[in-house]
Coordinates of C-alpha atoms and ligand atoms in Angstrom, one line a residue:
M242 CA 8.5 43.5 65.1
K243 CA 5.8 44.9 63.1
E244 CA 2.2 45.0 64.4
L245 CA 0.6 41.5 63.8
K246 CA -2.1 43.3 61.5
Q247 CA 0.5 44.2 59.1
L248 CA 1.9 40.7 58.7
V249 CA -1.1 38.8 58.5
R250 CA -2.6 38.6 55.1
P251 CA -5.7 41.2 54.9
N252 CA -8.3 38.4 54.1
I253 CA -7.0 36.2 57.1
W254 CA -7.0 39.2 59.2
S255 CA -10.8 40.0 58.8
L256 CA -11.8 36.2 58.2
S257 CA -14.9 35.1 60.1
P258 CA -14.0 31.3 60.8
Y259 CA -16.4 28.4 60.7
T260 CA -18.1 27.9 63.8
S261 CA -18.7 24.3 64.6
A262 CA -21.4 22.7 66.5
R263 CA -18.6 21.5 69.3
D264 CA -17.3 25.0 69.2
E265 CA -20.4 26.7 70.1
Y266 CA -21.1 24.2 73.0
Q267 CA -18.8 24.4 75.8
G268 CA -18.6 23.6 79.2
K269 CA -21.7 22.6 81.1
D270 CA -22.4 18.8 81.3
A271 CA -24.7 18.2 78.5
K272 CA -25.7 14.6 78.0
V273 CA -27.8 14.7 74.9
F274 CA -26.0 15.9 71.8
L275 CA -28.8 16.4 69.2
D276 CA -26.4 19.7 67.5
A277 CA -24.2 18.0 65.0
N278 CA -26.1 15.7 62.9
E279 CA -24.2 13.0 64.2
N280 CA -25.3 9.2 64.2
P281 CA -26.3 8.5 67.7
Y282 CA -24.9 4.6 67.1
N283 CA -21.2 3.6 66.9
D284 CA -19.8 5.2 70.0
P285 CA -17.3 6.8 70.6
V286 CA -16.3 7.6 66.7
N287 CA -19.8 8.6 65.6
R288 CA -18.9 12.1 67.4
Y289 CA -16.8 14.9 66.2
P290 CA -13.7 15.3 68.2
D291 CA -12.6 18.4 70.0
P292 CA -11.9 20.8 67.5
L293 CA -9.1 22.8 70.0
Q294 CA -8.2 19.4 71.4
R295 CA -8.6 21.0 75.2
D296 CA -7.8 17.8 77.3
L297 CA -4.6 17.1 75.3
K298 CA -3.6 20.7 75.5
V299 CA -3.5 20.7 79.2
R300 CA -1.3 17.7 79.5
I301 CA 1.1 19.1 76.8
A302 CA 1.1 22.5 78.5
A303 CA 2.1 20.6 81.7
I304 CA 5.1 18.5 80.0
K305 CA 6.7 21.8 78.1
D306 CA 5.9 24.2 80.7
V307 CA 4.1 26.8 78.7
P308 CA 0.5 28.0 78.8
V309 CA -2.2 26.3 77.2
Q310 CA -3.1 29.3 75.0
D311 CA 0.5 28.9 73.7
I312 CA 0.0 25.7 72.0
F313 CA -1.5 24.8 68.3
L314 CA -1.9 21.3 67.2
G315 CA -1.9 20.4 63.6
N316 CA -1.9 17.3 61.5
G317 CA 2.0 16.9 61.7
S318 CA 4.0 20.0 61.9
D319 CA 3.2 20.1 58.2
E320 CA 0.1 21.4 58.8
A321 CA 1.7 24.2 60.9
I322 CA 4.2 25.1 58.2
D323 CA 1.6 25.0 55.5
L324 CA -0.3 27.5 57.7
M325 CA 2.5 29.9 57.9
Y326 CA 2.4 30.5 54.6
R327 CA -1.4 30.8 54.2
I328 CA -1.5 33.2 57.4
F329 CA 1.1 35.6 56.5
C330 CA 2.1 35.2 52.7
T331 CA 0.3 36.8 49.9
P332 CA 0.8 34.7 46.9
G333 CA 3.0 36.3 44.1
V334 CA 3.9 39.3 46.6
D335 CA 5.4 38.2 50.0
N336 CA 8.7 35.9 50.2
A337 CA 10.0 33.6 53.0
V338 CA 13.7 33.0 53.8
A339 CA 15.5 29.8 55.4
I340 CA 18.7 28.5 55.7
E341 CA 20.0 26.1 53.2
P342 CA 20.2 23.0 53.1
T343 CA 17.2 22.5 55.3
Y344 CA 13.8 20.6 55.7
G345 CA 12.3 20.2 52.5
M346 CA 8.7 21.0 53.5
Y347 CA 9.6 24.6 53.9
G348 CA 10.2 25.1 50.0
V349 CA 7.6 22.7 49.1
C350 CA 4.7 24.7 51.0
A351 CA 6.2 27.9 49.4
D352 CA 5.9 26.5 46.2
I353 CA 2.5 25.3 46.7
N354 CA 1.1 28.7 47.9
G355 CA 2.8 30.7 45.1
V356 CA 5.1 32.4 47.5
E357 CA 8.9 33.2 46.7
Y358 CA 11.4 30.9 48.9
R359 CA 15.0 32.4 49.1
R360 CA 17.5 29.9 50.1
V361 CA 20.3 31.4 52.3
L362 CA 23.3 29.0 51.9
M363 CA 25.1 27.8 55.0
N364 CA 29.0 27.5 55.3
D365 CA 31.0 24.1 55.3
D366 CA 29.9 23.4 58.8
F367 CA 26.1 24.0 58.3
Q368 CA 25.9 27.4 60.2
P369 CA 24.4 30.4 58.7
S370 CA 25.5 33.8 58.4
Y371 CA 23.3 36.4 60.2
D372 CA 24.7 39.1 57.5
K373 CA 23.5 36.7 54.7
I374 CA 20.1 35.9 56.1
M375 CA 19.4 39.8 56.6
A376 CA 20.9 40.5 53.0
A377 CA 18.2 38.2 51.8
V378 CA 15.4 39.7 53.8
D379 CA 13.6 42.6 52.1
A380 CA 10.1 44.9 52.9
N381 CA 8.0 41.7 51.5
T382 CA 9.9 39.2 53.7
K383 CA 7.3 37.8 56.0
L384 CA 8.8 34.5 57.6
V385 CA 12.4 33.3 58.3
F386 CA 12.7 29.7 59.0
F387 CA 15.3 27.8 61.3
C388 CA 15.6 24.1 61.7
S389 CA 17.5 23.3 64.8
P390 CA 19.0 20.7 65.1
N391 CA 18.8 20.9 61.2
N392 CA 17.5 18.4 59.1
P393 CA 19.8 16.9 57.0
S394 CA 22.8 18.3 58.6
A395 CA 22.0 17.1 62.4
N396 CA 23.5 19.9 64.1
N397 CA 22.2 22.7 66.4
I398 CA 22.2 26.1 64.5
D399 CA 24.4 28.8 66.3
R400 CA 21.7 30.4 68.6
T401 CA 23.5 33.8 68.2
V402 CA 22.3 34.1 64.8
I403 CA 18.9 32.8 65.5
D404 CA 18.9 35.5 68.7
R405 CA 20.0 38.2 66.4
V406 CA 17.3 37.5 63.7
L407 CA 14.5 37.6 66.5
D408 CA 15.9 40.6 67.6
N409 CA 16.2 42.5 64.4
F410 CA 13.8 41.0 61.7
D411 CA 10.6 42.7 61.9
G412 CA 8.6 39.7 60.6
I413 CA 7.8 36.1 62.1
V414 CA 10.9 33.7 62.7
I415 CA 9.9 29.8 63.1
V416 CA 12.6 27.5 64.7
D417 CA 11.5 24.2 64.1
E418 CA 12.8 21.8 66.8
A419 CA 11.6 18.4 65.6
Y420 CA 14.8 17.0 67.1
I421 CA 15.1 19.3 70.3
D422 CA 14.8 15.9 72.6
F423 CA 18.4 14.7 71.2
A424 CA 19.9 18.1 71.0
G425 CA 21.2 18.5 74.4
V426 CA 20.4 22.3 74.3
P427 CA 17.4 24.4 75.7
S428 CA 14.4 24.8 73.7
Y429 CA 13.5 28.3 72.1
L430 CA 9.9 27.5 73.9
R431 CA 11.9 29.4 76.9
Q432 CA 11.8 32.5 74.9
L433 CA 8.0 32.7 74.1
E434 CA 7.0 34.8 76.8
S435 CA 9.5 37.7 75.7
R436 CA 9.3 37.1 71.9
P437 CA 5.9 37.9 69.9
N438 CA 7.5 37.1 66.6
L439 CA 8.5 33.6 67.7
I440 CA 7.0 30.6 66.6
V441 CA 8.5 27.2 68.0
L442 CA 7.5 24.0 66.0
Q443 CA 7.8 20.2 67.7
T444 CA 6.2 17.3 67.0
F445 CA 5.2 13.9 68.0
S446 CA 6.6 12.1 65.2
K447 CA 10.6 11.8 66.3
A448 CA 11.4 11.3 69.9
W449 CA 7.6 10.4 70.9
G450 CA 7.7 7.6 68.5
M451 CA 4.2 8.6 67.0
A452 CA 5.0 9.7 63.3
G453 CA 2.0 7.3 62.3
I454 CA -0.7 9.1 64.2
R455 CA 0.1 12.6 62.8
L456 CA 0.4 15.1 65.5
G457 CA 2.5 18.5 65.3
M458 CA 2.5 21.3 67.8
A459 CA 3.4 25.1 67.0
F460 CA 3.9 27.2 70.1
A461 CA 3.6 31.0 70.0
Q462 CA 2.0 34.0 71.7
P463 CA -2.1 33.5 72.0
E464 CA -2.3 36.3 69.1
I465 CA -0.8 34.1 66.5
I466 CA -2.2 30.7 67.8
G467 CA -5.9 32.4 67.7
I468 CA -5.1 32.9 64.0
M469 CA -3.8 29.7 63.2
N470 CA -6.8 28.1 64.9
K471 CA -9.0 30.3 63.1
V472 CA -7.6 29.2 59.6
K473 CA -7.2 25.5 60.4
Y474 CA -9.7 22.9 59.3
P475 CA -12.1 22.7 62.1
Y476 CA -11.6 19.1 63.2
N477 CA -7.9 18.8 62.1
I478 CA -7.0 16.3 64.8
N479 CA -9.2 13.3 64.4
L480 CA -10.4 11.4 67.7
L481 CA -8.2 8.4 67.2
T482 CA -5.1 10.7 67.4
Q483 CA -6.3 12.6 69.9
Q484 CA -6.9 9.5 72.1
R485 CA -3.9 7.7 71.3
A486 CA -1.8 10.8 72.1
M487 CA -3.6 11.3 75.3
E488 CA -2.6 7.6 76.2
E489 CA 1.1 8.4 75.3
V490 CA 1.6 11.8 77.1
M491 CA 0.2 10.2 80.5
Q492 CA 3.1 7.8 80.0
Y493 CA 5.9 10.1 79.0
N494 CA 8.6 8.8 80.9
R495 CA 9.0 6.3 78.4
V496 CA 10.2 9.0 75.9
Q497 CA 13.3 9.7 77.8
G498 CA 14.2 5.9 77.9
W499 CA 13.8 5.7 74.3
V500 CA 15.9 9.0 73.6
D501 CA 18.8 7.7 76.1
S502 CA 19.0 4.3 74.0
I503 CA 18.9 6.3 70.9
L504 CA 21.8 8.8 72.0
K505 CA 23.9 5.7 73.3
E506 CA 23.4 4.1 69.9
R507 CA 24.0 7.3 68.1
T508 CA 27.9 7.5 69.6
R509 CA 28.4 3.9 68.8
L510 CA 27.0 3.8 65.0
M511 CA 28.6 7.2 64.2
E512 CA 32.0 5.7 65.6
E513 CA 31.6 2.4 63.7
F514 CA 30.6 4.3 60.6
A515 CA 33.5 6.4 60.4
K516 CA 35.7 3.7 60.7
L517 CA 34.1 1.9 57.3
D518 CA 36.4 2.1 54.2
C519 CA 33.6 4.0 52.2
C520 CA 33.4 6.5 54.5
I521 CA 34.8 10.0 54.1
K522 CA 33.4 12.0 56.9
V523 CA 30.7 12.0 59.5
Y524 CA 29.4 15.1 60.5
P525 CA 28.4 16.0 64.2
S526 CA 24.6 15.1 65.3
D527 CA 22.7 16.7 67.8
A528 CA 19.6 14.7 66.5
N529 CA 18.6 10.8 65.9
F530 CA 20.6 10.9 62.8
F531 CA 23.6 11.7 61.1
L532 CA 25.0 12.7 57.9
A533 CA 28.0 10.9 56.6
R534 CA 30.2 11.8 53.3
V535 CA 31.1 8.6 51.8
K536 CA 33.0 7.8 48.5
D537 CA 30.3 7.2 46.3
A538 CA 26.9 7.7 48.0
A539 CA 24.7 6.3 45.0
A540 CA 26.6 3.1 44.9
T541 CA 26.4 2.8 48.7
Y542 CA 22.9 3.4 48.6
N543 CA 21.8 0.9 46.2
Y544 CA 24.0 -1.6 47.8
L545 CA 22.3 -1.2 50.9
V546 CA 18.8 -1.5 49.0
D547 CA 19.6 -4.5 47.7
Q548 CA 20.7 -5.6 51.4
G549 CA 17.2 -4.5 52.4
I550 CA 18.5 -1.5 54.3
I551 CA 17.3 1.8 53.5
V552 CA 19.2 5.0 54.2
R553 CA 18.6 8.1 52.8
N554 CA 20.7 9.7 49.9
R555 CA 21.1 13.6 50.3
S556 CA 23.5 13.8 47.6
K557 CA 21.7 16.5 45.3
I558 CA 21.2 18.7 48.3
A559 CA 23.1 21.8 48.8
L560 CA 26.6 21.1 50.6
C561 CA 25.8 17.5 51.0
G562 CA 27.5 16.0 47.8
N563 CA 27.8 12.2 48.2
S564 CA 26.4 12.3 51.7
L565 CA 23.7 10.0 53.2
R566 CA 21.6 10.8 56.0
V567 CA 21.3 7.5 58.4
T568 CA 18.6 7.5 61.0
I569 CA 19.7 5.7 64.6
G570 CA 17.8 2.5 64.8
T571 CA 17.7 -0.3 67.4
A572 CA 21.2 -2.1 68.1
P573 CA 20.3 -4.8 65.8
E574 CA 19.3 -2.6 63.0
N575 CA 22.4 -0.5 63.2
N576 CA 24.6 -3.6 63.5
A577 CA 22.8 -4.8 60.3
L578 CA 23.8 -1.4 58.4
I579 CA 27.5 -1.7 59.9
D580 CA 27.7 -5.4 58.8
S581 CA 26.4 -4.7 55.6
L582 CA 28.9 -1.9 55.1
K583 CA 32.0 -3.7 56.1
K584 CA 31.2 -6.0 53.4
F585 CA 30.5 -3.5 50.9
S586 CA 33.7 -1.6 51.9
S587 CA 36.0 -4.6 51.3
C588 CA 34.6 -5.3 48.0
T589 CA 35.1 -2.0 46.8
K590 CA 38.7 -2.2 47.9
K591 CA 39.4 -5.3 46.2
N592 CA 37.4 -5.0 43.0
Q593 CA 36.9 -1.5 41.9
N594 CA 34.8 -2.6 39.0
V595 CA 31.9 -3.5 41.4
V596 CA 31.4 0.4 42.3
V597 CA 30.8 1.2 38.6
V598 CA 27.8 -1.3 38.3
F599 CA 26.1 0.4 41.2
S600 CA 26.9 3.8 40.2
G601 CA 25.7 3.5 36.6
P602 CA 22.5 5.1 35.1
E603 CA 20.3 2.4 36.4
G604 CA 21.4 2.9 40.2
R605 CA 20.2 6.7 39.6
Q606 CA 16.7 5.7 38.2
S607 CA 15.8 3.4 41.1
E608 CA 17.2 6.2 43.5
V609 CA 15.0 8.7 41.6
K610 CA 11.7 6.5 41.7
R611 CA 12.2 6.2 45.9
S612 CA 12.6 9.7 46.4
E613 CA 9.1 10.3 44.2
F614 CA 7.8 8.1 46.9
S615 CA 8.9 9.8 50.1
A616 CA 8.6 13.3 51.0
E617 CA 11.6 15.3 52.6
N618 CA 11.7 14.1 56.0
Ligands
LIG896 C1 10.6 15.0 60.6 C2 10.3 16.5 60.7 C3 9.2 17.2 61.3 C4 7.9 16.6 61.7 O1 7.1 16.8 60.7 P1 5.6 16.0 61.2 O2 4.7 16.8 60.0 O3 5.3 16.4 62.3 O4 5.8 14.4 61.2 C5 9.4 18.5 61.1 N1 10.5 19.1 60.6 C6 11.5 18.9 60.5 C7 12.8 19.5 60.5 C8 11.6 17.3 60.4 O5 12.8 17.0 60.1

């Protein structure tokens, strides 16, 4: 790895961060707070939250078995992804490399930050080639993104490829583990101590069931975490989110129960889906969703919308032609999907004309509208 100073943008390296009132005051049992121009009424939301979320990080450190200083908390993982560009990539000069297809936010944040984004196409089994990744890397490549299990393909990425890139790439390697709780493989958190160029992303949005409170985690050695803290908005995690997350981490045993149910349902739903007439292939899943190739993704998607069931049409994504991404729901929700599709399949078999109606240009338009509304997750 290059020296961190060579990887970080010069303006960021020399940045003196904003020091908030709550930053300067630390420790000591103060009772009277006249330092932050807050309103003394309307407790507790009158007070600025802890800018470094110390209490929450202590709990997370215990659960994840990492040092507190290795943890950054963001307004979703999305904040951490954006910070990667703002910290490491000089617009118009530096670039980032990522597997393709993968989570859309890496590319969107690159675009927002004016950073070149190099997509390295995976093979038909959604596995990357080490040689292709390293061929895309040049002297201005600061970041390489992996997502494992990968979105939208749902599979674990070959660890030997990730490990070799970690060994041989001299910049920062990001491993997004948003779905690690469903993956059945060890987390890259276990490699943090030995790898100064590794950043692991996890989130409260999936297995933890808290997408609504917007809380993401980044893990890295303290030097990188320190720079992330310097660049983030001072109070990036609001008080309500910190409080609610604290309540949830105190009862984190619930999460394993949810994961177990989702994994059971995953097996059942994938088996049922594979039996449908409209299904061509169900790809293997290590996440809380699966990707399936169907005969006509747009028609199937639009039919399901009419039934009040929303899945994600990924047809326009590389290697995902005619593919739908399906999240594992509760048993009744999954049954609703299968029951609807059984009717759809039989009607396509008997009456081909019905398919034509659904896959016409109108269907396309309504699909575009929906994808405008929602981000890539
Ligand atoms: C859902 C998802 C996330 C989570 O993003 P948040 O901003 O934490 O909600 C991160 N990475 C991937 C690949 C995802 O699919």
